[in-house]
Amino acid sequence: MSSLAAARADNFYYPPEWDPSQGSLNKFHGQHALRERARKIDQGILIIRFEMPFNIWCEGCNAMIAKGVRFNAEKKQVGNYYSTKIWSFTMKSACCKQVIVIQTDPKNCEYVIISGARRKIEEFDADDAETLALPADEEKGKLVDPFYRLEHQEEDLKKKKEAEPLLVRLQQVSDALHSNDYALNKALRARLRNQKKRVAEEEIASSKLGIGIRLLPVSKEDAAAAARIKFSSKFERNRKDKRALISSASIFSNSSGSSMADEKRLELESKRRRIKAPAASNLLAGSYKPSSWTLSTVSSRR
């Protein structure tokens, strides 16, 4: 990048028509330093990227908006809590364009939904989640009392002694699993090699069958389902008849063949729907002598 391009990229390029008496470059260009983010700065609104602090339900379409989803929100001050400003964030949900308004709550160090959505309440049992239950607000206030604090500390020490064996066992299991990294890595690489080898064998087997996709290993359910499938006997009979006609046909052209072979071929084609193809194949091959009805038919045609 040239020095001129770098200066323009950093917005430090001063055009020839600029004069120091005209102020800064932003004033000279008639724009704010924050560009489009400050298009409503005259109303006290600044466009920011707002990240959802918790899971919520959209009241427009009842869709859940997960924690961490980001929006282009309008940020403005709506009040004060003592000397701390209270900010309001207005945004539109992507699912139904519902307007959602969220404000800060400096008193409780929390966010409060004003309109457009409701917070998703997620309750769980501390014992099932294997976590420690945080003390309630009332207990936090009682901790100021030294006697109550002393009793609370005694209960905490008792809970620690009860949970210590479990924590020790968990630590021992963790140490046993991660004590030998070389053995774990070796076992993992061996399993991956076996998996790649199996995939390569399946691909080779599929290519031999003329299939462009890799087939999964045969299971008992697949074998039972394939055994229950029965194709139509008519299809098999027609396929055998066609194969017999092809094998019994002459490999020479019509002009080079004898007249006797042509008559037999025409006769076979006219009667192929009334007689079986294997019998016609044996007849042309000379396996047995034709019947008197066939001889009479051939003589009448001559």
C-alpha atoms as one frame of an Amber mdcrd trajectory, in Angstrom:
protein
   0.000   0.000   0.000   1.391   3.367  -0.964   1.749   6.215   1.521  -1.150
   8.089  -0.083  -3.433   5.047   0.110  -2.420   4.456   3.717  -3.182   8.056
   4.586  -6.619   7.790   2.981  -7.306   4.501   4.792  -6.508   6.161   8.125
  -8.610   9.197   7.216  -5.579  11.462   7.443  -5.657  12.602   3.837  -6.144
  16.353   3.554  -7.419  17.387   0.135  -5.978  20.494  -1.531  -9.193  22.462
  -1.022  -9.103  21.952   2.772  -8.139  24.907   4.931  -7.318  24.762   8.691
  -9.925  27.407   9.330 -12.601  24.931   8.165 -12.046  22.688  11.183 -11.477
  18.934  11.214 -11.779  16.595   8.260 -15.109  15.238   9.517 -16.511  18.756
   9.678 -15.068  19.483   6.257 -16.770  16.380   4.787 -19.975  17.060   6.703
 -20.030  13.757   8.541 -19.675  12.405  12.081 -16.604  10.517  13.216 -18.750
   7.379  13.849 -20.358   7.538  10.370 -23.660   5.626  10.159 -23.623   4.685
  13.811 -24.225   8.321  14.716 -27.006   9.100  12.253 -29.391   9.723  15.204
 -26.870  11.375  17.470 -28.929  14.574  17.489 -31.641  12.594  19.334 -29.150
  11.171  21.814 -29.204   7.749  20.139 -26.096   5.778  19.201 -26.166   2.561
  17.155 -24.176  -0.215  18.854 -23.852  -4.011  18.739 -25.854  -5.400  21.650
 -25.386  -8.967  22.859 -28.358 -10.689  24.473 -27.460 -11.257  28.161 -29.819
 -14.219  28.688 -32.305 -16.456  26.879 -35.598 -14.767  26.043 -38.909 -15.555
  24.333 -40.025 -13.237  21.546 -43.609 -12.080  22.125 -44.189 -11.562  18.412
 -43.701 -15.157  17.247 -42.894 -17.036  20.492 -39.449 -17.953  19.154 -36.554
 -18.348  21.551 -33.606 -15.975  21.189 -30.521 -17.518  22.742 -28.032 -15.853
  24.987 -25.178 -14.279  23.032 -27.140 -13.396  19.886 -26.116  -9.937  18.693
 -28.313  -7.131  17.373 -27.899  -3.632  16.027 -29.474  -1.700  18.911 -30.213
   1.955  19.553 -28.580   2.997  22.806 -29.858   6.015  24.731 -29.966   7.273
  28.291 -33.366   7.131  29.975 -32.520   8.028  33.579 -30.098   7.834  36.474
 -29.685   5.705  39.576 -27.862   8.096  41.842 -24.831   8.932  39.693 -25.066
   5.816  37.455 -26.764   6.232  34.105 -29.624   3.948  33.079 -29.295   2.893
  29.437 -32.021   1.646  27.139 -31.388  -0.641  24.166 -33.978  -0.873  21.391
 -33.628  -3.550  18.720 -35.675  -5.657  16.295 -35.744  -9.434  16.402 -34.669
 -11.221  13.238 -37.579 -13.673  13.312 -40.562 -11.324  13.105 -39.174  -7.771
  13.382 -40.614  -7.446  16.881 -39.306  -4.363  18.688 -37.545  -5.393  21.914
 -36.577  -2.866  24.590 -34.101  -3.773  27.343 -32.813  -1.482  30.100 -30.018
  -1.694  32.617 -30.808  -2.030  36.325 -27.842  -0.626  38.268 -29.506  -1.302
  41.613 -29.607  -5.087  41.102 -26.719  -5.239  38.589 -29.099  -6.786  36.036
 -30.835  -6.241  32.711 -34.608  -5.744  32.644 -36.875  -6.444  29.652 -39.259
  -3.508  29.190 -41.307  -4.681  26.196 -41.333  -7.009  23.200 -40.082 -10.153
  24.938 -40.040 -12.075  28.209 -37.189 -13.738  29.970 -36.895 -17.509  29.833
 -36.957 -18.844  33.369 -34.609 -21.766  33.798 -34.824 -23.581  37.114 -32.690
 -26.519  38.201 -31.935 -28.496  41.302 -28.497 -27.856  42.754 -28.160 -31.506
  43.817 -29.007 -32.843  40.348 -26.696 -30.340  38.674 -23.982 -31.119  41.238
 -23.449 -27.439  41.980 -23.507 -25.324  45.106 -26.667 -23.358  45.847 -25.972
 -19.668  46.245 -27.332 -18.049  49.409 -30.547 -16.075  49.131 -30.733 -12.330
  49.607 -32.119 -12.782  53.108 -29.176 -14.932  54.124 -26.752 -12.423  52.650
 -28.251  -9.787  54.929 -28.040 -12.083  57.943 -24.332 -12.690  57.370 -23.703
  -9.276  58.897 -24.622 -10.777  62.278 -21.424 -12.337  63.733 -23.291 -15.154
  65.537 -25.196 -16.122  62.404 -21.960 -15.961  60.414 -20.274 -18.262  62.900
 -23.101 -20.817  62.608 -23.007 -20.498  58.824 -19.279 -21.193  58.774 -19.775
 -24.286  60.912 -22.376 -25.607  58.448 -20.022 -24.926  55.544 -17.217 -26.822
  57.244 -19.559 -29.740  57.879 -20.642 -29.818  54.218 -16.999 -29.692  53.162
 -16.147 -32.732  55.273 -19.109 -34.650  53.824 -18.213 -33.816  50.227 -14.470
 -34.280  50.620 -14.417 -38.078  49.895 -16.362 -37.544  46.681 -14.048 -34.764
  45.574 -11.005 -36.910  46.340 -12.376 -39.778  44.265 -13.127 -37.462  41.364
  -9.602 -36.083  41.539  -8.143 -39.594  41.573 -10.192 -40.615  38.538  -9.108
 -37.492  36.679  -5.460 -38.117  37.521  -5.721 -41.741  36.390  -7.243 -40.784
  33.049  -4.700 -38.091  32.295  -1.609 -39.547  33.969  -0.155 -41.160  30.822
  -0.674 -38.857  27.870   1.509 -40.986  25.569  -0.623 -44.106  26.056  -3.846
 -42.159  25.497  -2.486 -40.584  22.331  -1.238 -43.964  21.083  -4.623 -45.607
  21.643  -6.427 -42.764  19.922  -4.139 -42.869  16.872  -4.502 -46.649  16.626
  -8.265 -46.361  16.645  -8.134 -43.688  13.935  -5.851 -45.871  11.782  -8.237
 -48.807  12.074 -11.138 -46.570  11.156  -9.333 -45.241   8.068  -8.399 -48.785
   7.041 -12.002 -49.946   7.348 -13.247 -46.970   5.315 -10.671 -47.696   2.573
 -11.753 -51.354   2.404 -15.408 -50.350   2.128 -14.607 -47.904  -0.675 -12.685
 -50.580  -2.590 -15.578 -53.031  -2.192 -18.039 -50.397  -3.431 -15.869 -49.590
  -6.474 -15.738 -53.290  -7.384 -19.548 -53.366  -7.363 -19.668 -50.250  -9.526
 -21.225 -48.120  -6.814 -20.065 -44.556  -6.349 -20.896 -44.408  -2.646 -19.456
 -46.252   0.328 -21.711 -49.000   1.657 -22.122 -49.590   5.367 -21.356 -53.013
   6.862 -24.063 -55.630   6.420 -26.318 -56.033   9.433 -28.835 -58.708  10.384
 -31.706 -56.296   9.853 -30.572 -55.588   6.273 -30.253 -59.303   5.507 -33.729
 -60.015   6.879 -35.230 -57.127   4.882 -33.518 -58.291   1.680 -34.771 -61.863
   2.217 -38.361 -60.625   2.461 -38.164 -58.949  -0.960 -39.407 -61.141  -3.825
 -39.264 -60.010  -7.431 -41.917 -60.829  -9.970 -41.524 -64.219 -11.694 -42.716
 -62.686 -14.978 -39.735 -60.371 -15.017 -37.332 -63.272 -14.539 -39.063 -65.339
 -17.256 -38.913 -62.455 -19.740 -35.254 -61.915 -18.950 -34.455 -65.587 -19.540
 -36.453 -65.576 -22.800 -34.554 -62.563 -24.092 -31.225 -64.111 -23.176 -32.219
 -67.364 -24.916 -33.248 -65.479 -28.063 -29.968 -63.604 -28.098 -27.900 -66.763
 -27.627 -29.862 -68.653 -30.284 -29.719 -65.891 -32.921 -27.266 -66.173 -35.791
 -24.080 -64.105 -35.650 -24.110 -63.633 -39.442 -26.118 -61.125 -41.406 -29.343
 -62.030 -43.195 -27.757 -61.930 -46.665 -25.003 -64.412 -45.820 -27.205 -66.941
 -43.967 -29.035 -69.816 -45.576 -32.729 -69.697 -46.382 -33.412 -72.549 -43.970
 -31.922 -70.594 -41.045 -33.972 -67.523 -42.017 -37.199 -69.501 -42.032 -36.429
 -71.021 -38.653 -35.633 -67.610 -37.221 -38.872 -66.078 -38.555 -40.837 -69.021
 -37.235 -39.245 -68.616 -33.819 -40.049 -64.910 -33.717 -43.701 -65.522 -34.656
 -44.183 -68.185 -31.987 -42.080 -66.720 -29.151 -45.187 -65.644 -27.228 -46.746
 -69.092 -27.432 -43.788 -71.372 -26.838 -41.030 -71.183 -24.292 -37.723 -69.685
 -25.308 -35.557 -72.534 -23.906 -37.411 -75.003 -26.105 -36.819 -72.764 -29.125
 -33.136 -72.540 -28.277 -32.855 -76.356 -28.108 -34.752 -76.659 -31.362 -32.332
 -74.372 -33.240 -29.321 -76.021 -31.629 -30.513 -79.457 -32.838 -30.805 -81.033
 -29.415 -33.971 -82.937 -30.438 -36.029 -83.450 -33.560 -38.962 -81.145 -34.329
 -42.492 -82.387 -33.972 -44.755 -83.297 -36.882 -46.683 -80.067 -36.374 -43.511
 -78.060 -36.864 -42.548 -80.061 -39.971 -45.968 -79.548 -41.518 -45.763 -75.820
 -40.836 -42.340 -75.552 -42.464 -43.407 -77.589 -45.514 -46.550 -75.520 -46.025
 -44.481 -72.332 -45.942 -42.138 -73.735 -48.605
